[in-house]
Amino acid sequence: MMKSIKNPESQPKCNVIGCENCGVGDLCARYRAETHQTDNQVEVVLQHYHPVTETGGHIYWAGDKFEQLYAVRSGCVKTYTVDAEGNERIRGFYLPGDMLGFDALYSDEYTSSACAVAPTEVCSISYAQLSKAVASQPHLQQRLLRLMSKDLATAMALAGDYTAEQRMAAFLLHLYERELQGHIGDAGHVSLLMPRRDIANFLRLAPETASRVLSRFQKQGLIRSSQRSLELLNLTALWQLAQSVGIVSEQIVRIKAA
Amino acid sequence: MMKSIKNPESQPKCNVIGCENCGVGDLCARYRAETHQTDNQVEVVLQHYHPVTETGGHIYWAGDKFEQLYAVRSGCVKTYTVDAEGNERIRGFYLPGDMLGFDALYSDEYTSSACAVAPTEVCSISYAQLSKAVASQPHLQQRLLRLMSKDLATAMALAGDYTAEQRMAAFLLHLYERELQGHIGDAGHVSLLMPRRDIANFLRLAPETASRVLSRFQKQGLIRSSQRSLELLNLTALWQLAQSVGIVSEQIVRIKAA
DNA sequence: CGGTATATTGAAGTCGGTCAAACCCGGTGG
DNA sequence: CCACCGGGTTTGACCGACTTCAATATACCG
């Protein structure tokens, strides 16, 4: 089922993150070696290896035994569940620098499936090793909790009953914010690696509605969109829409200069 | 701010849980003493003491420093946040035997406020003590994670875009399931300690819609409702509605006999 | 080039929200 | 004991946002 390709060079890398910007770079064996960090303050647990997964390939499936957490290095991963009626529900999108797999912490098996929506590279962390590291480095636990809380916060935010416009604006700005943080993509520009259908599903909208909202934004001069890449022309207006959803900081409107 | 009354006897206790049914009974100093559990396998961290909070009184406020987790002993607590526009959003209801306060784990302060929707008793757990216990008893961590995951699961489930009927059915059955688990309330019967307005808010519905749905259920013979207490007449039909929301097990329809 | 999947646009329908009025029930005071 | 409040709740009528269905347009890929 898992479409893994051993040779990373055979796949395009549209948005590789540098290890120095990775959220768990300091846990990464290779990166620490490269930068000559030989202190033993934190046990080294991350496997800096990049199995490449092509679009539609799975990192893990719901129900798989939980053994690894993953850090995205390039591309984009979606996690999703399938309900009793067979409807897919997208739980989240993960960009370079993000970690995924936390949902499995509770139950020893993944509760959602993870699937690449674009050619994607991931690094892996053995949870067994990480657990040991946590035992000896209690502050790591707080860090893991904080990473988890990101997922929780976006899930909670999205659970609110906001209009299609509010949710879309929040989604775009949130994506923008994260792409900037990972130093991928330029100011005022967002790459939509996932298809519209997936965006819509994530935002609990019909694909048509998502499309309509984007058209409306464009007509109002808030964005200029062309397929998988769009420009944010009026950050202030977008932020005013997204504001009450509560996942984007006001800072985002001022990054124009950066 | 906190309306605490020192004398428990002055307040009604409509749905007290027995310590033997409490989710953290084995962490409770007094219960362990009563049952002569003198082994030191788990450090004793729960303060078996019952500050009583009357309807509308707060256990904690969003932004308060995180020092305690709480276990509900009787009554019912809601947690909620207030968004930028001043709208209240109810995050969850906690019944006897449930624990609350986990949202603060991430950030050292509570991210939501907790408020009694009925006369309520809570026991408290010092998080500092609990942390120590976790360090020496790693399996406790897994247990805490599992407790947290309950909140997560219901939040996630509710985030889906289900119809008003599906959500209400899931809510009623979920409540029913939890009341049975805590051995409070009878088979086929659910106590709604919270006002309709709060139920509606939690389910992301207008109060009017919530009311209409219940009326419809009654007209269809699924329930008989009178104020704060209602009977579930057709568990099968309710479950079929709730099914795809995914927070109630199919078992619930068979407990009729119990 | 065609052929397929994805995106967009339009028209009609539906669910839930909003506004307004009636109702019910516990509490108060005559 | 009963009249009178006042909140929460219920019910009805209307409206608007999103969905659904259908058609068209556009991109992608051999």
Coordinates of N, CA and C in Angstrom, one line a residue, chain A residues 2-217:
Chain A
M2 N 1.9 1.2 0.8 CA 2.7 2.4 1.0 C 3.6 2.5 -0.3
K3 N 3.4 3.6 -1.0 CA 4.3 3.8 -2.2 C 5.5 4.6 -1.8
S4 N 6.5 3.9 -1.4 CA 7.8 4.5 -1.0 C 8.8 4.3 -2.1
I5 N 9.6 5.3 -2.3 CA 10.6 5.3 -3.3 C 11.9 5.5 -2.7
K6 N 12.8 4.6 -2.9 CA 14.1 4.7 -2.1 C 15.0 5.8 -2.5
N7 N 15.0 6.2 -3.8 CA 15.9 7.2 -4.2 C 15.2 8.6 -4.2
P8 N 15.6 9.4 -3.2 CA 15.0 10.7 -3.1 C 15.1 11.6 -4.3
E9 N 16.2 11.4 -5.1 CA 16.5 12.3 -6.2 C 15.4 12.1 -7.3
S10 N 14.7 11.0 -7.3 CA 13.8 10.8 -8.4 C 12.5 11.6 -8.2
Q11 N 12.4 12.3 -7.1 CA 11.1 13.0 -6.9 C 11.4 14.5 -6.8
P12 N 10.5 15.3 -7.2 CA 10.6 16.8 -7.1 C 10.5 17.2 -5.6
K13 N 11.3 18.2 -5.2 CA 11.1 18.7 -3.9 C 10.8 20.2 -4.0
C14 N 9.5 20.5 -3.8 CA 9.1 21.8 -4.1 C 9.3 22.7 -2.9
N15 N 9.3 22.2 -1.7 CA 9.4 23.0 -0.5 C 10.1 22.3 0.6
V16 N 11.4 22.0 0.3 CA 12.2 21.4 1.4 C 12.5 22.3 2.5
I17 N 12.4 21.8 3.7 CA 12.8 22.7 4.8 C 14.2 22.4 5.2
G18 N 14.9 23.4 5.6 CA 16.3 23.1 6.1 C 16.2 22.6 7.5
C19 N 17.1 21.7 7.9 CA 17.1 21.1 9.2 C 17.1 22.1 10.3
E20 N 17.8 23.3 10.0 CA 17.9 24.3 11.0 C 16.6 24.9 11.3
N21 N 15.6 24.7 10.4 CA 14.2 25.3 10.7 C 13.3 24.2 11.1
C22 N 13.8 23.0 11.3 CA 12.9 21.9 11.6 C 12.6 22.0 13.1
G23 N 11.3 21.7 13.5 CA 10.9 21.8 14.9 C 11.6 20.9 15.8
V24 N 12.2 19.8 15.3 CA 12.9 18.9 16.1 C 14.3 18.6 15.6
G25 N 14.9 19.7 15.0 CA 16.2 19.6 14.5 C 17.2 19.1 15.6
D26 N 17.0 19.6 16.8 CA 17.9 19.3 17.9 C 17.9 17.8 18.3
L27 N 16.9 17.1 17.8 CA 16.8 15.7 18.2 C 17.3 14.8 17.0
C28 N 17.8 15.5 16.0 CA 18.2 14.8 14.8 C 19.6 14.4 14.8
A29 N 19.9 13.1 14.6 CA 21.2 12.6 14.7 C 22.1 13.3 13.7
R30 N 21.7 13.3 12.4 CA 22.6 13.8 11.4 C 22.9 15.3 11.5
Y31 N 21.8 16.0 11.8 CA 21.9 17.5 11.9 C 22.9 17.9 13.1
R32 N 22.7 17.1 14.1 CA 23.6 17.4 15.3 C 25.1 17.1 15.0
A33 N 25.2 16.0 14.2 CA 26.6 15.6 13.8 C 27.2 16.7 12.9
E34 N 26.4 17.1 11.9 CA 26.8 18.2 11.0 C 27.2 19.4 11.7
T35 N 26.4 19.8 12.7 CA 26.7 21.1 13.3 C 27.6 20.9 14.6
H36 N 28.2 19.7 14.7 CA 29.1 19.4 15.8 C 28.6 19.6 17.2
Q37 N 27.3 19.3 17.3 CA 26.7 19.3 18.7 C 27.0 18.0 19.3
T38 N 28.0 17.9 20.1 CA 28.3 16.6 20.7 C 27.9 16.4 22.1
D39 N 27.3 17.5 22.7 CA 26.8 17.4 24.1 C 25.8 16.3 24.1
N40 N 25.6 15.7 25.3 CA 24.6 14.7 25.4 C 23.4 15.1 26.1
Q41 N 23.1 16.4 26.0 CA 22.0 16.9 26.8 C 20.7 16.2 26.4
V42 N 20.5 16.0 25.2 CA 19.3 15.3 24.7 C 19.7 14.0 23.9
E43 N 19.2 12.9 24.3 CA 19.4 11.7 23.5 C 19.0 11.9 22.1
V44 N 19.7 11.4 21.2 CA 19.4 11.6 19.8 C 18.5 10.5 19.3
V45 N 17.3 11.0 18.9 CA 16.3 10.0 18.6 C 15.7 10.0 17.2
L46 N 16.0 11.1 16.5 CA 15.4 11.3 15.2 C 16.2 10.7 14.1
Q47 N 15.6 9.9 13.3 CA 16.3 9.3 12.1 C 16.3 10.2 11.0
H48 N 17.4 10.8 10.7 CA 17.4 11.8 9.6 C 17.5 11.1 8.3
Y49 N 16.4 10.5 7.9 CA 16.4 9.7 6.6 C 15.1 10.1 6.0
H50 N 15.1 10.1 4.7 CA 13.9 10.7 4.0 C 13.3 9.8 3.1
P51 N 12.4 8.9 3.6 CA 11.6 8.1 2.7 C 10.7 9.0 1.9
V52 N 10.7 8.8 0.7 CA 9.9 9.7 -0.2 C 8.6 9.0 -0.5
T53 N 7.6 9.8 -0.4 CA 6.2 9.3 -0.7 C 5.6 10.1 -1.8
E54 N 5.1 9.5 -2.8 CA 4.5 10.3 -3.9 C 3.1 10.6 -3.5
T55 N 2.5 11.5 -4.3 CA 1.1 11.9 -4.0 C 0.2 10.8 -3.9
G56 N -0.6 10.8 -2.8 CA -1.5 9.7 -2.6 C -0.9 8.5 -1.8
G57 N 0.4 8.5 -1.7 CA 1.0 7.4 -0.9 C 0.8 7.6 0.6
H58 N 0.8 6.6 1.4 CA 0.5 6.7 2.8 C 1.7 6.6 3.6
I59 N 1.8 7.4 4.7 CA 2.8 7.3 5.7 C 2.4 6.2 6.7
Y60 N 1.2 6.2 7.1 CA 0.6 5.2 7.9 C -0.9 5.1 7.7
W61 N -1.5 4.0 8.2 CA -2.9 3.9 8.1 C -3.5 3.8 9.5
A62 N -4.7 4.3 9.6 CA -5.5 4.1 10.8 C -5.5 2.7 11.2
G63 N -5.1 2.4 12.5 CA -5.1 1.0 13.0 C -3.7 0.4 13.0
D64 N -2.8 1.0 12.2 CA -1.4 0.5 12.3 C -0.9 0.7 13.7
K65 N 0.0 -0.3 14.1 CA 0.6 -0.2 15.4 C 1.5 1.1 15.4
F66 N 1.5 1.8 16.5 CA 2.2 3.0 16.7 C 3.7 2.7 17.1
E67 N 4.6 3.1 16.2 CA 6.0 2.9 16.6 C 6.8 4.2 16.3
Q68 N 6.3 5.0 15.3 CA 7.1 6.1 14.9 C 6.2 7.4 14.9
L69 N 6.9 8.5 15.3 CA 6.4 9.8 14.9 C 7.1 10.3 13.7
Y70 N 6.6 11.2 12.9 CA 7.2 11.6 11.7 C 7.3 13.1 11.7
A71 N 8.4 13.6 11.1 CA 8.6 15.0 10.8 C 8.6 15.2 9.3
V72 N 7.8 16.1 8.8 CA 7.8 16.4 7.4 C 9.0 17.2 7.0
R73 N 9.6 16.8 5.9 CA 10.8 17.6 5.4 C 10.5 18.4 4.2
S74 N 9.6 17.8 3.4 CA 9.2 18.5 2.2 C 7.8 18.0 1.8
G75 N 7.1 18.8 1.0 CA 5.8 18.3 0.5 C 4.7 18.7 1.5
C76 N 3.7 17.8 1.6 CA 2.6 18.1 2.5 C 1.8 16.8 2.7
V77 N 1.5 16.6 4.0 CA 0.7 15.4 4.4 C -0.6 15.8 5.0
K78 N -1.6 15.0 4.6 CA -2.9 15.2 5.3 C -3.2 14.0 6.2
T79 N -3.9 14.2 7.3 CA -4.3 13.1 8.1 C -5.9 13.1 8.0
Y80 N -6.4 11.9 8.0 CA -7.9 11.8 7.8 C -8.4 10.5 8.5
T81 N -9.7 10.6 8.8 CA -10.4 9.4 9.2 C -11.6 9.1 8.3
V82 N -12.1 7.9 8.4 CA -13.3 7.6 7.6 C -14.4 7.1 8.5
D83 N -15.5 7.8 8.4 CA -16.6 7.5 9.4 C -17.4 6.3 8.9
A84 N -18.4 5.9 9.7 CA -19.2 4.7 9.5 C -19.8 4.7 8.1
E85 N -20.1 5.9 7.6 CA -20.8 6.0 6.3 C -19.8 6.1 5.1
G86 N -18.5 5.9 5.5 CA -17.5 5.9 4.4 C -17.0 7.3 4.0
N87 N -17.5 8.4 4.7 CA -17.0 9.7 4.4 C -15.7 10.0 5.0
E88 N -14.8 10.5 4.1 CA -13.5 11.0 4.6 C -13.6 12.3 5.3
R89 N -12.9 12.4 6.5 CA -12.8 13.6 7.2 C -11.4 14.0 7.4
I90 N -10.9 15.1 6.8 CA -9.6 15.5 6.9 C -9.3 16.2 8.3
R91 N -8.3 15.7 9.0 CA -8.1 16.2 10.4 C -7.1 17.3 10.4
G92 N -6.1 17.3 9.4 CA -5.1 18.3 9.5 C -4.1 18.2 8.3
F93 N -3.5 19.3 8.0 CA -2.4 19.3 7.0 C -1.1 19.5 7.7
Y94 N 0.0 18.9 7.3 CA 1.3 19.0 7.9 C 2.3 19.4 6.9
L95 N 2.9 20.5 7.2 CA 3.9 21.1 6.3 C 5.3 20.8 6.8
P96 N 6.3 21.1 6.0 CA 7.7 20.9 6.4 C 8.0 21.5 7.8
G97 N 8.6 20.7 8.7 CA 8.9 21.2 10.0 C 7.8 20.7 11.0
D98 N 6.7 20.3 10.5 CA 5.6 19.8 11.4 C 5.8 18.4 11.8
M99 N 5.3 18.0 12.9 CA 5.3 16.6 13.3 C 3.9 16.0 13.3
L100 N 3.9 14.7 12.9 CA 2.6 14.1 13.0 C 2.6 12.7 13.6
G101 N 1.5 12.2 14.0 CA 1.5 10.9 14.6 C 1.0 10.9 16.0
F102 N 0.9 12.1 16.6 CA 0.5 12.3 18.0 C -0.8 11.6 18.4
D103 N -1.7 11.6 17.4 CA -3.0 11.0 17.8 C -2.9 9.6 18.3
A104 N -1.8 8.9 18.0 CA -1.6 7.5 18.3 C -1.1 7.4 19.8
L105 N -0.6 8.4 20.3 CA 0.0 8.4 21.7 C -1.0 7.7 22.7
Y106 N -2.3 8.1 22.5 CA -3.3 7.6 23.4 C -3.5 6.1 23.4
S107 N -3.4 5.5 22.2 CA -4.0 4.2 22.1 C -3.1 3.2 21.5
D108 N -1.9 3.5 21.3 CA -0.9 2.6 20.8 C -1.1 2.3 19.3
E109 N -2.1 2.8 18.7 CA -2.2 2.6 17.3 C -2.7 3.9 16.7
Y110 N -2.4 4.2 15.4 CA -2.8 5.4 14.8 C -4.3 5.5 14.7
T111 N -4.9 6.6 15.0 CA -6.4 6.7 14.9 C -6.8 7.3 13.6
S112 N -5.8 7.9 12.9 CA -6.1 8.4 11.6 C -5.1 7.9 10.6
S113 N -5.4 8.0 9.3 CA -4.4 7.7 8.3 C -3.7 9.0 7.8
A114 N -2.4 8.8 7.4 CA -1.7 9.9 6.9 C -1.2 9.7 5.5
C115 N -1.5 10.6 4.7 CA -1.3 10.5 3.2 C -0.7 11.7 2.6
A116 N 0.2 11.5 1.7 CA 0.9 12.7 1.1 C -0.1 13.3 0.0
V117 N -0.2 14.6 0.0 CA -1.0 15.2 -1.0 C -0.1 15.9 -2.0
A118 N 1.2 15.6 -1.9 CA 2.2 16.1 -2.9 C 3.4 15.2 -2.6
P119 N 4.3 15.2 -3.5 CA 5.6 14.4 -3.3 C 6.2 14.9 -2.0
T120 N 6.4 14.0 -1.1 CA 6.7 14.3 0.3 C 7.9 13.5 0.8
E121 N 8.7 14.2 1.6 CA 9.8 13.5 2.4 C 9.5 13.6 3.9
V122 N 9.7 12.5 4.6 CA 9.5 12.6 6.0 C 10.7 11.9 6.7
C123 N 11.0 12.5 7.9 CA 12.0 11.8 8.8 C 11.2 11.1 9.9
S124 N 11.8 10.1 10.6 CA 11.0 9.4 11.5 C 11.7 9.4 12.9
I125 N 10.9 9.3 13.9 CA 11.3 9.2 15.3 C 10.8 8.0 15.9
S126 N 11.6 7.1 16.4 CA 11.2 6.0 17.2 C 10.5 6.4 18.5
Y127 N 9.3 6.0 18.7 CA 8.6 6.5 19.9 C 9.2 5.8 21.1
A128 N 9.7 4.6 20.9 CA 10.3 3.9 22.1 C 11.5 4.7 22.5
Q129 N 12.3 5.1 21.6 CA 13.5 5.9 21.9 C 13.1 7.2 22.6
L130 N 12.1 7.8 21.9 CA 11.7 9.1 22.4 C 11.2 9.0 23.9
S131 N 10.4 8.0 24.2 CA 9.9 7.7 25.5 C 11.1 7.7 26.5
K132 N 12.1 7.0 26.2 CA 13.3 6.9 27.1 C 13.9 8.3 27.3
A133 N 14.0 9.0 26.2 CA 14.6 10.3 26.3 C 13.7 11.2 27.2
V134 N 12.4 11.1 27.1 CA 11.5 11.9 27.9 C 11.8 11.6 29.4
A135 N 11.9 10.3 29.7 CA 12.1 9.9 31.1 C 13.3 10.6 31.7
S136 N 14.4 10.7 30.9 CA 15.6 11.3 31.4 C 15.6 12.8 31.2
Q137 N 14.8 13.3 30.3 CA 14.8 14.7 30.0 C 13.3 15.2 30.1
P138 N 12.9 15.4 31.4 CA 11.5 15.8 31.6 C 11.0 17.0 30.8
H139 N 11.8 17.9 30.5 CA 11.4 19.1 29.7 C 10.9 18.7 28.3
L140 N 11.4 17.6 27.8 CA 10.9 17.1 26.5 C 9.4 16.9 26.5
Q141 N 8.9 16.4 27.6 CA 7.5 16.1 27.7 C 6.7 17.4 27.5
Q142 N 7.1 18.4 28.1 CA 6.4 19.7 27.9 C 6.4 20.1 26.5
R143 N 7.6 19.8 25.8 CA 7.7 20.2 24.4 C 6.8 19.4 23.6
L144 N 6.7 18.1 23.8 CA 5.8 17.2 23.1 C 4.4 17.7 23.3
L145 N 4.0 18.0 24.5 CA 2.7 18.4 24.8 C 2.4 19.7 24.0
R146 N 3.3 20.6 23.9 CA 3.1 21.8 23.2 C 2.9 21.5 21.7
L147 N 3.7 20.6 21.2 CA 3.5 20.2 19.8 C 2.1 19.7 19.5
M148 N 1.7 18.8 20.4 CA 0.4 18.3 20.3 C -0.7 19.3 20.4
S149 N -0.5 20.3 21.2 CA -1.5 21.3 21.4 C -1.8 22.1 20.2
K150 N -0.8 22.2 19.3 CA -1.0 22.9 18.0 C -2.1 22.3 17.3
D151 N -2.0 21.0 17.1 CA -3.1 20.2 16.5 C -4.4 20.5 17.1
L152 N -4.4 20.4 18.4 CA -5.6 20.6 19.2 C -6.2 21.9 19.0
A153 N -5.4 22.9 19.0 CA -5.9 24.3 18.8 C -6.5 24.5 17.5
T154 N -5.9 24.0 16.4 CA -6.5 24.2 15.1 C -7.8 23.4 15.0
A155 N -7.8 22.2 15.5 CA -9.0 21.4 15.5 C -10.1 22.1 16.2
M156 N -9.8 22.6 17.4 CA -10.8 23.3 18.2 C -11.3 24.6 17.4
A157 N -10.4 25.3 16.9 CA -10.8 26.6 16.2 C -11.7 26.2 15.0
L158 N -11.4 25.2 14.3 CA -12.1 24.8 13.1 C -13.5 24.3 13.5
A159 N -13.6 23.8 14.8 CA -14.9 23.3 15.2 C -15.9 24.3 15.4
G160 N -15.5 25.6 15.6 CA -16.5 26.6 15.8 C -17.4 26.8 14.6
D161 N -18.5 27.5 14.8 CA -19.4 27.7 13.7 C -19.1 29.1 13.1
Y162 N -18.2 29.2 12.2 CA -17.9 30.4 11.5 C -18.4 30.3 10.0
T163 N -18.4 31.4 9.4 CA -18.9 31.4 8.0 C -17.8 30.8 7.1
A164 N -18.2 30.4 5.9 CA -17.2 29.9 4.9 C -16.1 30.8 4.7
E165 N -16.4 32.1 4.6 CA -15.4 33.1 4.4 C -14.4 33.2 5.6
Q166 N -14.9 33.2 6.8 CA -14.0 33.3 8.0 C -13.1 32.1 8.0
R167 N -13.7 30.9 7.8 CA -12.8 29.7 7.8 C -11.8 29.7 6.7
M168 N -12.1 30.1 5.5 CA -11.2 30.1 4.4 C -10.1 31.1 4.7
A169 N -10.4 32.3 5.2 CA -9.4 33.3 5.5 C -8.5 32.8 6.5
A170 N -9.0 32.2 7.6 CA -8.2 31.7 8.6 C -7.3 30.6 8.1
F171 N -7.8 29.8 7.3 CA -7.0 28.7 6.7 C -5.8 29.2 5.9
L172 N -6.1 30.2 5.0 CA -5.1 30.7 4.2 C -4.0 31.4 5.0
L173 N -4.4 32.2 6.0 CA -3.4 32.9 6.8 C -2.6 32.0 7.6
H174 N -3.3 31.0 8.2 CA -2.6 30.0 9.0 C -1.5 29.2 8.2
L175 N -1.9 28.9 7.0 CA -1.0 28.2 6.1 C 0.2 29.2 5.8
Y176 N -0.1 30.4 5.5 CA 0.9 31.4 5.2 C 1.8 31.6 6.3
E177 N 1.3 31.7 7.5 CA 2.1 31.8 8.7 C 3.1 30.7 8.9
R178 N 2.6 29.5 8.7 CA 3.4 28.3 8.8 C 4.5 28.2 7.8
E179 N 4.1 28.6 6.5 CA 5.1 28.5 5.5 C 6.2 29.5 5.7
L180 N 5.9 30.7 6.3 CA 6.9 31.7 6.6 C 7.8 31.2 7.7
Q181 N 7.2 30.6 8.7 CA 7.9 30.1 9.9 C 9.0 29.0 9.4
G182 N 8.6 28.2 8.5 CA 9.5 27.2 8.0 C 10.4 27.7 6.9
H183 N 10.3 29.0 6.7 CA 11.2 29.7 5.6 C 11.0 29.0 4.3
I184 N 9.8 28.6 4.0 CA 9.5 28.1 2.6 C 8.4 29.1 2.1
G185 N 8.6 29.5 0.9 CA 7.7 30.5 0.3 C 8.0 31.9 0.6
D186 N 7.5 32.8 -0.2 CA 7.8 34.2 0.0 C 6.8 35.0 0.7
A187 N 7.1 36.2 1.1 CA 6.1 37.1 1.7 C 4.9 37.3 0.7
G188 N 3.7 37.3 1.2 CA 2.5 37.5 0.4 C 2.1 36.4 -0.5
H189 N 2.8 35.3 -0.4 CA 2.5 34.2 -1.3 C 2.3 32.9 -0.5
V190 N 1.3 32.1 -1.0 CA 1.0 30.9 -0.3 C 0.9 29.7 -1.4
S191 N 1.5 28.6 -1.1 CA 1.4 27.5 -2.0 C 0.3 26.5 -1.4
L192 N -0.6 26.3 -2.3 CA -1.7 25.3 -1.9 C -1.3 23.9 -2.5
L193 N -0.6 23.1 -1.7 CA -0.2 21.9 -2.3 C -1.3 20.9 -2.4
M194 N -2.4 21.1 -1.6 CA -3.5 20.1 -1.6 C -4.6 20.6 -2.6
P195 N -5.3 19.6 -3.1 CA -6.4 20.0 -4.0 C -7.5 20.7 -3.3
R196 N -8.3 21.4 -4.0 CA -9.4 22.2 -3.4 C -10.4 21.3 -2.6
R197 N -10.6 20.1 -3.2 CA -11.5 19.2 -2.5 C -11.1 18.9 -1.1
D198 N -9.8 18.8 -0.9 CA -9.3 18.5 0.4 C -9.4 19.7 1.3
I199 N -9.1 20.9 0.8 CA -9.2 22.1 1.6 C -10.7 22.2 2.0
A200 N -11.6 22.0 1.1 CA -13.0 22.1 1.4 C -13.4 21.1 2.5
N201 N -13.0 19.9 2.3 CA -13.3 18.9 3.3 C -12.8 19.3 4.7
F202 N -11.6 19.8 4.7 CA -11.0 20.2 6.0 C -11.8 21.3 6.6
L203 N -12.3 22.2 5.8 CA -13.1 23.3 6.3 C -14.5 23.0 6.5
R204 N -14.9 21.8 6.3 CA -16.3 21.4 6.3 C -17.2 22.2 5.4
L205 N -16.7 22.3 4.1 CA -17.5 22.9 3.1 C -17.6 22.0 1.9
A206 N -18.6 22.3 1.1 CA -18.6 21.6 -0.2 C -17.5 22.2 -1.1
P207 N -16.9 21.4 -2.0 CA -15.8 21.9 -2.8 C -16.3 23.1 -3.6
E208 N -17.5 23.1 -4.0 CA -18.1 24.2 -4.8 C -18.0 25.5 -3.9
T209 N -18.4 25.4 -2.7 CA -18.4 26.5 -1.8 C -17.0 27.1 -1.6
A210 N -16.1 26.2 -1.4 CA -14.7 26.7 -1.3 C -14.3 27.4 -2.5
S211 N -14.6 26.9 -3.6 CA -14.2 27.5 -4.9 C -14.9 28.9 -5.0
R212 N -16.1 29.0 -4.7 CA -16.9 30.2 -4.7 C -16.3 31.3 -3.8
V213 N -15.9 30.9 -2.6 CA -15.3 31.8 -1.7 C -14.0 32.4 -2.2
L214 N -13.2 31.5 -2.8 CA -12.0 32.0 -3.4 C -12.2 33.0 -4.5
S215 N -13.2 32.6 -5.3 CA -13.6 33.6 -6.4 C -14.0 34.9 -5.9
R216 N -14.8 34.9 -4.8 CA -15.3 36.1 -4.2 C -14.1 36.9 -3.7
F217 N -13.2 36.2 -3.0 CA -12.0 36.9 -2.5 C -11.3 37.6 -3.6

